[in-house]
Amino acid sequence: MRRGRRIAFDFGSVRIGVAACDPDGIFASPVTTLQAGATDLWLQIDTLITDLEPIEIYVGKPIHLGGQSSDSTDAAVQFAQTLGEKFAIPVTLIDERLSTVSGARKLQEVGINAKKSKAVIDQVAAVGILEFALEIEAGLNKRGKNE
């Protein structure tokens, strides 16, 4: 696995959860939740990119359990495309089926009320997206070494 920090966005029409990993890609941690409709959204994202210096950006791609796309899918794809246009960093869409549900469950397990902590759920969902992306990346590296 290439050394360098990666970040993930759990894009939603109201909130965008953000997570980042350490340069070795071992630990994914929540970073913040952005308001999707904020007038300075792209300035906030630019600040995050500048501060975190990621080598890769992952964006959760919401897909129905049956595999169908939705309006949310289109919005996330557009967000990823805009990220790719604004920053000279590779952007990859990651299947995020159940990431928000999984995030809510994790919060419930530690006694946090998910309904009162929607911003935190978005961050935890971004962590899930990033962890999944890191697992994929690690698996690809193992396969490449064995071939």
Short mmCIF file of N, CA and C in Angstrom, two decimals:
data_model
loop_
_atom_site.label_atom_id
_atom_site.label_comp_id
_atom_site.label_asym_id
_atom_site.label_seq_id
_atom_site.Cartn_x
_atom_site.Cartn_y
_atom_site.Cartn_z
N MET A 1 0.85 -1.18 0.00
CA MET A 1 0.00 0.00 0.00
C MET A 1 0.89 1.25 0.00
N ARG A 2 0.54 2.18 -0.87
CA ARG A 2 1.29 3.44 -0.91
C ARG A 2 1.14 4.17 0.42
N ARG A 3 2.22 4.78 0.86
CA ARG A 3 2.17 5.55 2.09
C ARG A 3 1.53 6.90 1.79
N GLY A 4 0.64 7.33 2.66
CA GLY A 4 -0.01 8.63 2.51
C GLY A 4 -1.42 8.60 3.07
N ARG A 5 -1.83 9.74 3.53
CA ARG A 5 -3.17 9.89 4.12
C ARG A 5 -4.24 9.82 3.02
N ARG A 6 -5.36 9.25 3.37
CA ARG A 6 -6.52 9.21 2.49
C ARG A 6 -7.69 9.81 3.25
N ILE A 7 -8.64 10.40 2.52
CA ILE A 7 -9.84 10.91 3.18
C ILE A 7 -11.07 10.35 2.47
N ALA A 8 -12.17 10.31 3.22
CA ALA A 8 -13.43 9.82 2.66
C ALA A 8 -14.54 10.78 3.00
N PHE A 9 -15.47 10.90 2.08
CA PHE A 9 -16.65 11.73 2.26
C PHE A 9 -17.89 10.85 2.19
N ASP A 10 -18.78 11.00 3.18
CA ASP A 10 -20.11 10.39 3.12
C ASP A 10 -21.04 11.52 2.70
N PHE A 11 -21.28 11.62 1.40
CA PHE A 11 -22.03 12.75 0.85
C PHE A 11 -23.52 12.57 1.05
N GLY A 12 -24.16 13.62 1.54
CA GLY A 12 -25.61 13.64 1.67
C GLY A 12 -26.13 15.01 1.29
N SER A 13 -27.41 15.11 1.03
CA SER A 13 -27.98 16.39 0.60
C SER A 13 -27.99 17.43 1.72
N VAL A 14 -27.92 16.98 2.98
CA VAL A 14 -27.92 17.89 4.12
C VAL A 14 -26.54 17.99 4.76
N ARG A 15 -25.93 16.83 5.01
CA ARG A 15 -24.62 16.79 5.69
C ARG A 15 -23.64 15.93 4.91
N ILE A 16 -22.36 16.22 5.12
CA ILE A 16 -21.28 15.44 4.50
C ILE A 16 -20.32 15.04 5.61
N GLY A 17 -20.29 13.75 5.92
CA GLY A 17 -19.35 13.25 6.92
C GLY A 17 -17.97 13.11 6.29
N VAL A 18 -16.94 13.41 7.09
CA VAL A 18 -15.56 13.33 6.59
C VAL A 18 -14.74 12.49 7.55
N ALA A 19 -13.92 11.61 7.00
CA ALA A 19 -13.00 10.78 7.78
C ALA A 19 -11.64 10.80 7.10
N ALA A 20 -10.61 10.51 7.88
CA ALA A 20 -9.25 10.44 7.34
C ALA A 20 -8.51 9.30 8.01
N CYS A 21 -7.47 8.83 7.36
CA CYS A 21 -6.63 7.79 7.96
C CYS A 21 -5.23 8.33 8.17
N ASP A 22 -4.47 7.59 8.94
CA ASP A 22 -3.06 7.92 9.16
C ASP A 22 -2.29 7.63 7.87
N PRO A 23 -1.06 8.14 7.75
CA PRO A 23 -0.29 7.94 6.52
C PRO A 23 -0.02 6.48 6.16
N ASP A 24 -0.09 5.58 7.14
CA ASP A 24 0.13 4.16 6.85
C ASP A 24 -1.16 3.43 6.49
N GLY A 25 -2.29 4.12 6.53
CA GLY A 25 -3.56 3.51 6.17
C GLY A 25 -4.04 2.46 7.15
N ILE A 26 -3.67 2.62 8.42
CA ILE A 26 -4.05 1.63 9.44
C ILE A 26 -5.30 2.05 10.19
N PHE A 27 -5.35 3.31 10.62
CA PHE A 27 -6.47 3.79 11.43
C PHE A 27 -7.27 4.84 10.68
N ALA A 28 -8.57 4.63 10.58
CA ALA A 28 -9.48 5.63 10.01
C ALA A 28 -10.20 6.30 11.16
N SER A 29 -10.27 7.62 11.12
CA SER A 29 -10.88 8.38 12.21
C SER A 29 -11.85 9.42 11.65
N PRO A 30 -12.91 9.72 12.42
CA PRO A 30 -13.81 10.79 12.00
C PRO A 30 -13.08 12.13 12.06
N VAL A 31 -13.41 13.02 11.14
CA VAL A 31 -12.78 14.34 11.10
C VAL A 31 -13.79 15.43 11.42
N THR A 32 -14.86 15.51 10.63
CA THR A 32 -15.85 16.57 10.82
C THR A 32 -17.10 16.23 10.03
N THR A 33 -18.12 17.04 10.23
CA THR A 33 -19.32 16.97 9.41
C THR A 33 -19.53 18.35 8.81
N LEU A 34 -19.67 18.40 7.50
CA LEU A 34 -19.90 19.66 6.79
C LEU A 34 -21.37 19.78 6.45
N GLN A 35 -21.86 21.00 6.37
CA GLN A 35 -23.23 21.25 5.93
C GLN A 35 -23.22 21.34 4.41
N ALA A 36 -23.95 20.45 3.75
CA ALA A 36 -23.90 20.37 2.28
C ALA A 36 -24.32 21.67 1.61
N GLY A 37 -25.21 22.41 2.22
CA GLY A 37 -25.69 23.65 1.60
C GLY A 37 -24.93 24.89 2.01
N ALA A 38 -23.84 24.74 2.73
CA ALA A 38 -23.08 25.91 3.20
C ALA A 38 -22.53 26.69 2.02
N THR A 39 -22.61 28.01 2.11
CA THR A 39 -22.11 28.85 1.02
C THR A 39 -20.60 28.72 0.86
N ASP A 40 -19.91 28.37 1.94
CA ASP A 40 -18.45 28.23 1.88
C ASP A 40 -18.02 26.76 1.88
N LEU A 41 -18.89 25.86 1.41
CA LEU A 41 -18.59 24.43 1.43
C LEU A 41 -17.26 24.12 0.75
N TRP A 42 -17.04 24.64 -0.44
CA TRP A 42 -15.82 24.30 -1.17
C TRP A 42 -14.58 24.92 -0.52
N LEU A 43 -14.75 26.04 0.16
CA LEU A 43 -13.64 26.62 0.92
C LEU A 43 -13.29 25.71 2.09
N GLN A 44 -14.31 25.17 2.76
CA GLN A 44 -14.08 24.24 3.87
C GLN A 44 -13.38 22.97 3.37
N ILE A 45 -13.81 22.46 2.23
CA ILE A 45 -13.19 21.26 1.67
C ILE A 45 -11.75 21.56 1.26
N ASP A 46 -11.53 22.72 0.66
CA ASP A 46 -10.18 23.12 0.28
C ASP A 46 -9.26 23.17 1.50
N THR A 47 -9.78 23.70 2.61
CA THR A 47 -9.00 23.77 3.85
C THR A 47 -8.66 22.36 4.35
N LEU A 48 -9.64 21.45 4.31
CA LEU A 48 -9.39 20.06 4.71
C LEU A 48 -8.32 19.42 3.84
N ILE A 49 -8.43 19.61 2.53
CA ILE A 49 -7.46 19.02 1.60
C ILE A 49 -6.06 19.58 1.87
N THR A 50 -5.99 20.88 2.09
CA THR A 50 -4.70 21.53 2.37
C THR A 50 -4.10 21.03 3.67
N ASP A 51 -4.94 20.93 4.71
CA ASP A 51 -4.46 20.50 6.03
C ASP A 51 -4.07 19.02 6.06
N LEU A 52 -4.88 18.17 5.44
CA LEU A 52 -4.67 16.73 5.54
C LEU A 52 -3.74 16.17 4.46
N GLU A 53 -3.58 16.89 3.36
CA GLU A 53 -2.71 16.47 2.25
C GLU A 53 -2.93 15.01 1.83
N PRO A 54 -4.16 14.65 1.47
CA PRO A 54 -4.40 13.25 1.09
C PRO A 54 -3.80 12.90 -0.27
N ILE A 55 -3.48 11.61 -0.42
CA ILE A 55 -3.01 11.11 -1.71
C ILE A 55 -4.16 10.49 -2.50
N GLU A 56 -5.29 10.29 -1.82
CA GLU A 56 -6.46 9.68 -2.45
C GLU A 56 -7.70 10.18 -1.72
N ILE A 57 -8.78 10.38 -2.48
CA ILE A 57 -10.06 10.78 -1.92
C ILE A 57 -11.08 9.71 -2.29
N TYR A 58 -11.85 9.27 -1.31
CA TYR A 58 -12.93 8.32 -1.55
C TYR A 58 -14.26 9.00 -1.26
N VAL A 59 -15.24 8.73 -2.09
CA VAL A 59 -16.58 9.26 -1.90
C VAL A 59 -17.54 8.08 -1.89
N GLY A 60 -18.38 8.03 -0.86
CA GLY A 60 -19.37 6.96 -0.79
C GLY A 60 -20.39 7.11 -1.91
N LYS A 61 -20.68 6.00 -2.56
CA LYS A 61 -21.66 5.98 -3.65
C LYS A 61 -22.90 5.24 -3.16
N PRO A 62 -23.96 5.99 -2.84
CA PRO A 62 -25.16 5.34 -2.32
C PRO A 62 -25.90 4.57 -3.42
N ILE A 63 -26.07 3.30 -3.19
CA ILE A 63 -26.77 2.43 -4.13
C ILE A 63 -27.80 1.64 -3.33
N HIS A 64 -28.99 1.46 -3.91
CA HIS A 64 -30.00 0.64 -3.24
C HIS A 64 -29.46 -0.79 -3.07
N LEU A 65 -29.99 -1.50 -2.09
CA LEU A 65 -29.53 -2.86 -1.83
C LEU A 65 -29.60 -3.75 -3.06
N GLY A 66 -30.58 -3.50 -3.92
CA GLY A 66 -30.73 -4.27 -5.15
C GLY A 66 -29.75 -3.86 -6.25
N GLY A 67 -28.97 -2.83 -5.99
CA GLY A 67 -27.97 -2.38 -6.95
C GLY A 67 -28.38 -1.21 -7.83
N GLN A 68 -29.63 -0.72 -7.66
CA GLN A 68 -30.10 0.38 -8.50
C GLN A 68 -29.57 1.73 -7.99
N SER A 69 -29.37 2.63 -8.94
CA SER A 69 -28.96 4.00 -8.62
C SER A 69 -30.18 4.81 -8.20
N SER A 70 -29.92 5.98 -7.62
CA SER A 70 -31.00 6.87 -7.19
C SER A 70 -30.55 8.31 -7.41
N ASP A 71 -31.40 9.26 -7.04
CA ASP A 71 -31.00 10.66 -7.11
C ASP A 71 -29.79 10.92 -6.23
N SER A 72 -29.73 10.23 -5.09
CA SER A 72 -28.58 10.38 -4.19
C SER A 72 -27.30 9.89 -4.86
N THR A 73 -27.42 8.83 -5.64
CA THR A 73 -26.27 8.31 -6.37
C THR A 73 -25.75 9.36 -7.33
N ASP A 74 -26.66 9.96 -8.09
CA ASP A 74 -26.27 10.99 -9.06
C ASP A 74 -25.60 12.17 -8.38
N ALA A 75 -26.13 12.59 -7.23
CA ALA A 75 -25.56 13.73 -6.50
C ALA A 75 -24.16 13.40 -5.98
N ALA A 76 -23.97 12.18 -5.48
CA ALA A 76 -22.65 11.77 -4.98
C ALA A 76 -21.64 11.69 -6.13
N VAL A 77 -22.07 11.18 -7.27
CA VAL A 77 -21.19 11.10 -8.44
C VAL A 77 -20.79 12.50 -8.88
N GLN A 78 -21.75 13.43 -8.90
CA GLN A 78 -21.45 14.81 -9.27
C GLN A 78 -20.47 15.44 -8.28
N PHE A 79 -20.67 15.18 -6.99
CA PHE A 79 -19.77 15.69 -5.95
C PHE A 79 -18.35 15.15 -6.19
N ALA A 80 -18.24 13.85 -6.47
CA ALA A 80 -16.93 13.23 -6.72
C ALA A 80 -16.28 13.84 -7.96
N GLN A 81 -17.06 14.06 -9.00
CA GLN A 81 -16.51 14.67 -10.22
C GLN A 81 -16.00 16.08 -9.95
N THR A 82 -16.74 16.84 -9.16
CA THR A 82 -16.32 18.20 -8.82
C THR A 82 -15.04 18.17 -8.00
N LEU A 83 -14.95 17.23 -7.04
CA LEU A 83 -13.70 17.08 -6.28
C LEU A 83 -12.53 16.82 -7.22
N GLY A 84 -12.74 15.92 -8.17
CA GLY A 84 -11.69 15.58 -9.12
C GLY A 84 -11.26 16.75 -9.98
N GLU A 85 -12.22 17.61 -10.31
CA GLU A 85 -11.92 18.79 -11.13
C GLU A 85 -11.18 19.86 -10.33
N LYS A 86 -11.52 19.99 -9.05
CA LYS A 86 -10.95 21.06 -8.22
C LYS A 86 -9.58 20.72 -7.64
N PHE A 87 -9.31 19.44 -7.43
CA PHE A 87 -8.08 19.03 -6.75
C PHE A 87 -7.33 18.01 -7.60
N ALA A 88 -6.04 18.10 -7.61
CA ALA A 88 -5.21 17.17 -8.41
C ALA A 88 -4.91 15.91 -7.60
N ILE A 89 -5.99 15.27 -7.14
CA ILE A 89 -5.88 14.07 -6.31
C ILE A 89 -6.86 13.04 -6.87
N PRO A 90 -6.46 11.78 -6.99
CA PRO A 90 -7.40 10.76 -7.48
C PRO A 90 -8.64 10.65 -6.57
N VAL A 91 -9.81 10.57 -7.20
CA VAL A 91 -11.08 10.42 -6.49
C VAL A 91 -11.71 9.11 -6.94
N THR A 92 -12.09 8.29 -5.97
CA THR A 92 -12.69 6.99 -6.26
C THR A 92 -14.03 6.87 -5.54
N LEU A 93 -15.04 6.41 -6.26
CA LEU A 93 -16.35 6.15 -5.65
C LEU A 93 -16.32 4.76 -5.02
N ILE A 94 -16.87 4.67 -3.81
CA ILE A 94 -16.91 3.41 -3.06
C ILE A 94 -18.35 3.08 -2.71
N ASP A 95 -18.77 1.86 -2.98
CA ASP A 95 -20.11 1.39 -2.62
C ASP A 95 -20.32 1.59 -1.13
N GLU A 96 -21.34 2.34 -0.78
CA GLU A 96 -21.57 2.63 0.64
C GLU A 96 -22.86 2.02 1.17
N ARG A 97 -23.34 0.99 0.51
CA ARG A 97 -24.56 0.35 1.02
C ARG A 97 -24.40 0.02 2.49
N LEU A 98 -25.34 0.43 3.27
CA LEU A 98 -25.42 0.16 4.71
C LEU A 98 -24.41 0.94 5.56
N SER A 99 -23.63 1.86 4.99
CA SER A 99 -22.63 2.57 5.81
C SER A 99 -23.30 3.41 6.90
N THR A 100 -24.40 4.08 6.58
CA THR A 100 -25.09 4.89 7.59
C THR A 100 -25.76 4.00 8.62
N VAL A 101 -26.36 2.90 8.18
CA VAL A 101 -26.98 1.96 9.11
C VAL A 101 -25.92 1.38 10.04
N SER A 102 -24.78 1.01 9.49
CA SER A 102 -23.69 0.47 10.29
C SER A 102 -23.18 1.51 11.27
N GLY A 103 -23.08 2.76 10.83
CA GLY A 103 -22.63 3.84 11.71
C GLY A 103 -23.58 4.04 12.87
N ALA A 104 -24.87 4.01 12.60
CA ALA A 104 -25.87 4.17 13.67
C ALA A 104 -25.77 3.02 14.67
N ARG A 105 -25.57 1.80 14.17
CA ARG A 105 -25.43 0.64 15.07
C ARG A 105 -24.22 0.77 15.97
N LYS A 106 -23.09 1.21 15.39
CA LYS A 106 -21.87 1.38 16.19
C LYS A 106 -22.08 2.40 17.30
N LEU A 107 -22.79 3.47 16.99
CA LEU A 107 -23.06 4.48 18.02
C LEU A 107 -23.97 3.92 19.11
N GLN A 108 -24.98 3.16 18.71
CA GLN A 108 -25.88 2.55 19.69
C GLN A 108 -25.12 1.60 20.61
N GLU A 109 -24.15 0.89 20.05
CA GLU A 109 -23.36 -0.06 20.85
C GLU A 109 -22.59 0.63 21.97
N VAL A 110 -22.22 1.89 21.75
CA VAL A 110 -21.48 2.62 22.79
C VAL A 110 -22.39 3.59 23.55
N GLY A 111 -23.71 3.44 23.37
CA GLY A 111 -24.67 4.20 24.16
C GLY A 111 -24.97 5.60 23.67
N ILE A 112 -24.71 5.89 22.40
CA ILE A 112 -25.01 7.21 21.85
C ILE A 112 -26.30 7.12 21.06
N ASN A 113 -27.23 8.04 21.33
CA ASN A 113 -28.51 8.08 20.64
C ASN A 113 -28.29 8.55 19.20
N ALA A 114 -28.52 7.66 18.26
CA ALA A 114 -28.26 7.95 16.85
C ALA A 114 -29.13 9.09 16.32
N LYS A 115 -30.39 9.15 16.76
CA LYS A 115 -31.29 10.19 16.26
C LYS A 115 -30.83 11.58 16.67
N LYS A 116 -30.20 11.68 17.83
CA LYS A 116 -29.73 12.98 18.32
C LYS A 116 -28.32 13.29 17.83
N SER A 117 -27.70 12.37 17.15
CA SER A 117 -26.30 12.51 16.74
C SER A 117 -26.11 12.29 15.25
N LYS A 118 -26.99 12.88 14.43
CA LYS A 118 -26.92 12.64 12.98
C LYS A 118 -25.58 13.06 12.39
N ALA A 119 -25.01 14.18 12.87
CA ALA A 119 -23.72 14.63 12.35
C ALA A 119 -22.63 13.61 12.65
N VAL A 120 -22.71 13.01 13.83
CA VAL A 120 -21.72 11.99 14.21
C VAL A 120 -21.91 10.74 13.36
N ILE A 121 -23.16 10.39 13.07
CA ILE A 121 -23.43 9.22 12.22
C ILE A 121 -22.77 9.41 10.86
N ASP A 122 -22.85 10.62 10.32
CA ASP A 122 -22.24 10.88 9.01
C ASP A 122 -20.72 10.69 9.06
N GLN A 123 -20.11 11.09 10.16
CA GLN A 123 -18.66 10.90 10.32
C GLN A 123 -18.33 9.42 10.43
N VAL A 124 -19.12 8.70 11.22
CA VAL A 124 -18.89 7.25 11.39
C VAL A 124 -19.11 6.53 10.06
N ALA A 125 -20.11 6.98 9.29
CA ALA A 125 -20.33 6.39 7.97
C ALA A 125 -19.13 6.64 7.06
N ALA A 126 -18.55 7.85 7.15
CA ALA A 126 -17.35 8.16 6.35
C ALA A 126 -16.18 7.26 6.77
N VAL A 127 -16.08 6.99 8.08
CA VAL A 127 -15.05 6.07 8.56
C VAL A 127 -15.26 4.69 7.94
N GLY A 128 -16.51 4.23 7.91
CA GLY A 128 -16.82 2.92 7.30
C GLY A 128 -16.45 2.87 5.83
N ILE A 129 -16.74 3.94 5.11
CA ILE A 129 -16.38 4.02 3.69
C ILE A 129 -14.87 3.94 3.53
N LEU A 130 -14.15 4.68 4.37
CA LEU A 130 -12.69 4.71 4.29
C LEU A 130 -12.10 3.35 4.66
N GLU A 131 -12.62 2.73 5.71
CA GLU A 131 -12.12 1.40 6.10
C GLU A 131 -12.32 0.39 4.97
N PHE A 132 -13.49 0.44 4.33
CA PHE A 132 -13.77 -0.47 3.22
C PHE A 132 -12.80 -0.20 2.06
N ALA A 133 -12.56 1.07 1.76
CA ALA A 133 -11.63 1.43 0.68
C ALA A 133 -10.22 0.96 1.00
N LEU A 134 -9.81 1.10 2.26
CA LEU A 134 -8.47 0.65 2.66
C LEU A 134 -8.34 -0.86 2.55
N GLU A 135 -9.41 -1.59 2.90
CA GLU A 135 -9.41 -3.04 2.76
C GLU A 135 -9.26 -3.44 1.30
N ILE A 136 -9.98 -2.75 0.43
CA ILE A 136 -9.89 -3.03 -1.01
C ILE A 136 -8.46 -2.77 -1.49
N GLU A 137 -7.92 -1.62 -1.08
CA GLU A 137 -6.56 -1.25 -1.50
C GLU A 137 -5.54 -2.27 -1.00
N ALA A 138 -5.67 -2.69 0.25
CA ALA A 138 -4.74 -3.68 0.81
C ALA A 138 -4.87 -5.01 0.07
N GLY A 139 -6.09 -5.40 -0.26
CA GLY A 139 -6.32 -6.64 -1.00
C GLY A 139 -5.71 -6.60 -2.38
N LEU A 140 -5.82 -5.47 -3.05
CA LEU A 140 -5.23 -5.32 -4.38
C LEU A 140 -3.71 -5.41 -4.30
N ASN A 141 -3.14 -4.83 -3.25
CA ASN A 141 -1.69 -4.89 -3.09
C ASN A 141 -1.22 -6.31 -2.84
N LYS A 142 -1.95 -7.07 -2.04
CA LYS A 142 -1.58 -8.47 -1.76
C LYS A 142 -1.64 -9.29 -3.04
N ARG A 143 -2.72 -9.09 -3.82
CA ARG A 143 -2.87 -9.84 -5.07
C ARG A 143 -1.74 -9.51 -6.03
N GLY A 144 -1.38 -8.23 -6.12
CA GLY A 144 -0.31 -7.82 -7.03
C GLY A 144 1.02 -8.43 -6.66
N LYS A 145 1.28 -8.60 -5.37
CA LYS A 145 2.55 -9.18 -4.92
C LYS A 145 2.61 -10.68 -5.16
N ASN A 146 1.44 -11.33 -5.14
CA ASN A 146 1.39 -12.78 -5.30
C ASN A 146 1.38 -13.21 -6.76
N GLU A 147 1.15 -12.28 -7.66
CA GLU A 147 1.04 -12.66 -9.08
C GLU A 147 2.37 -12.63 -9.77
#
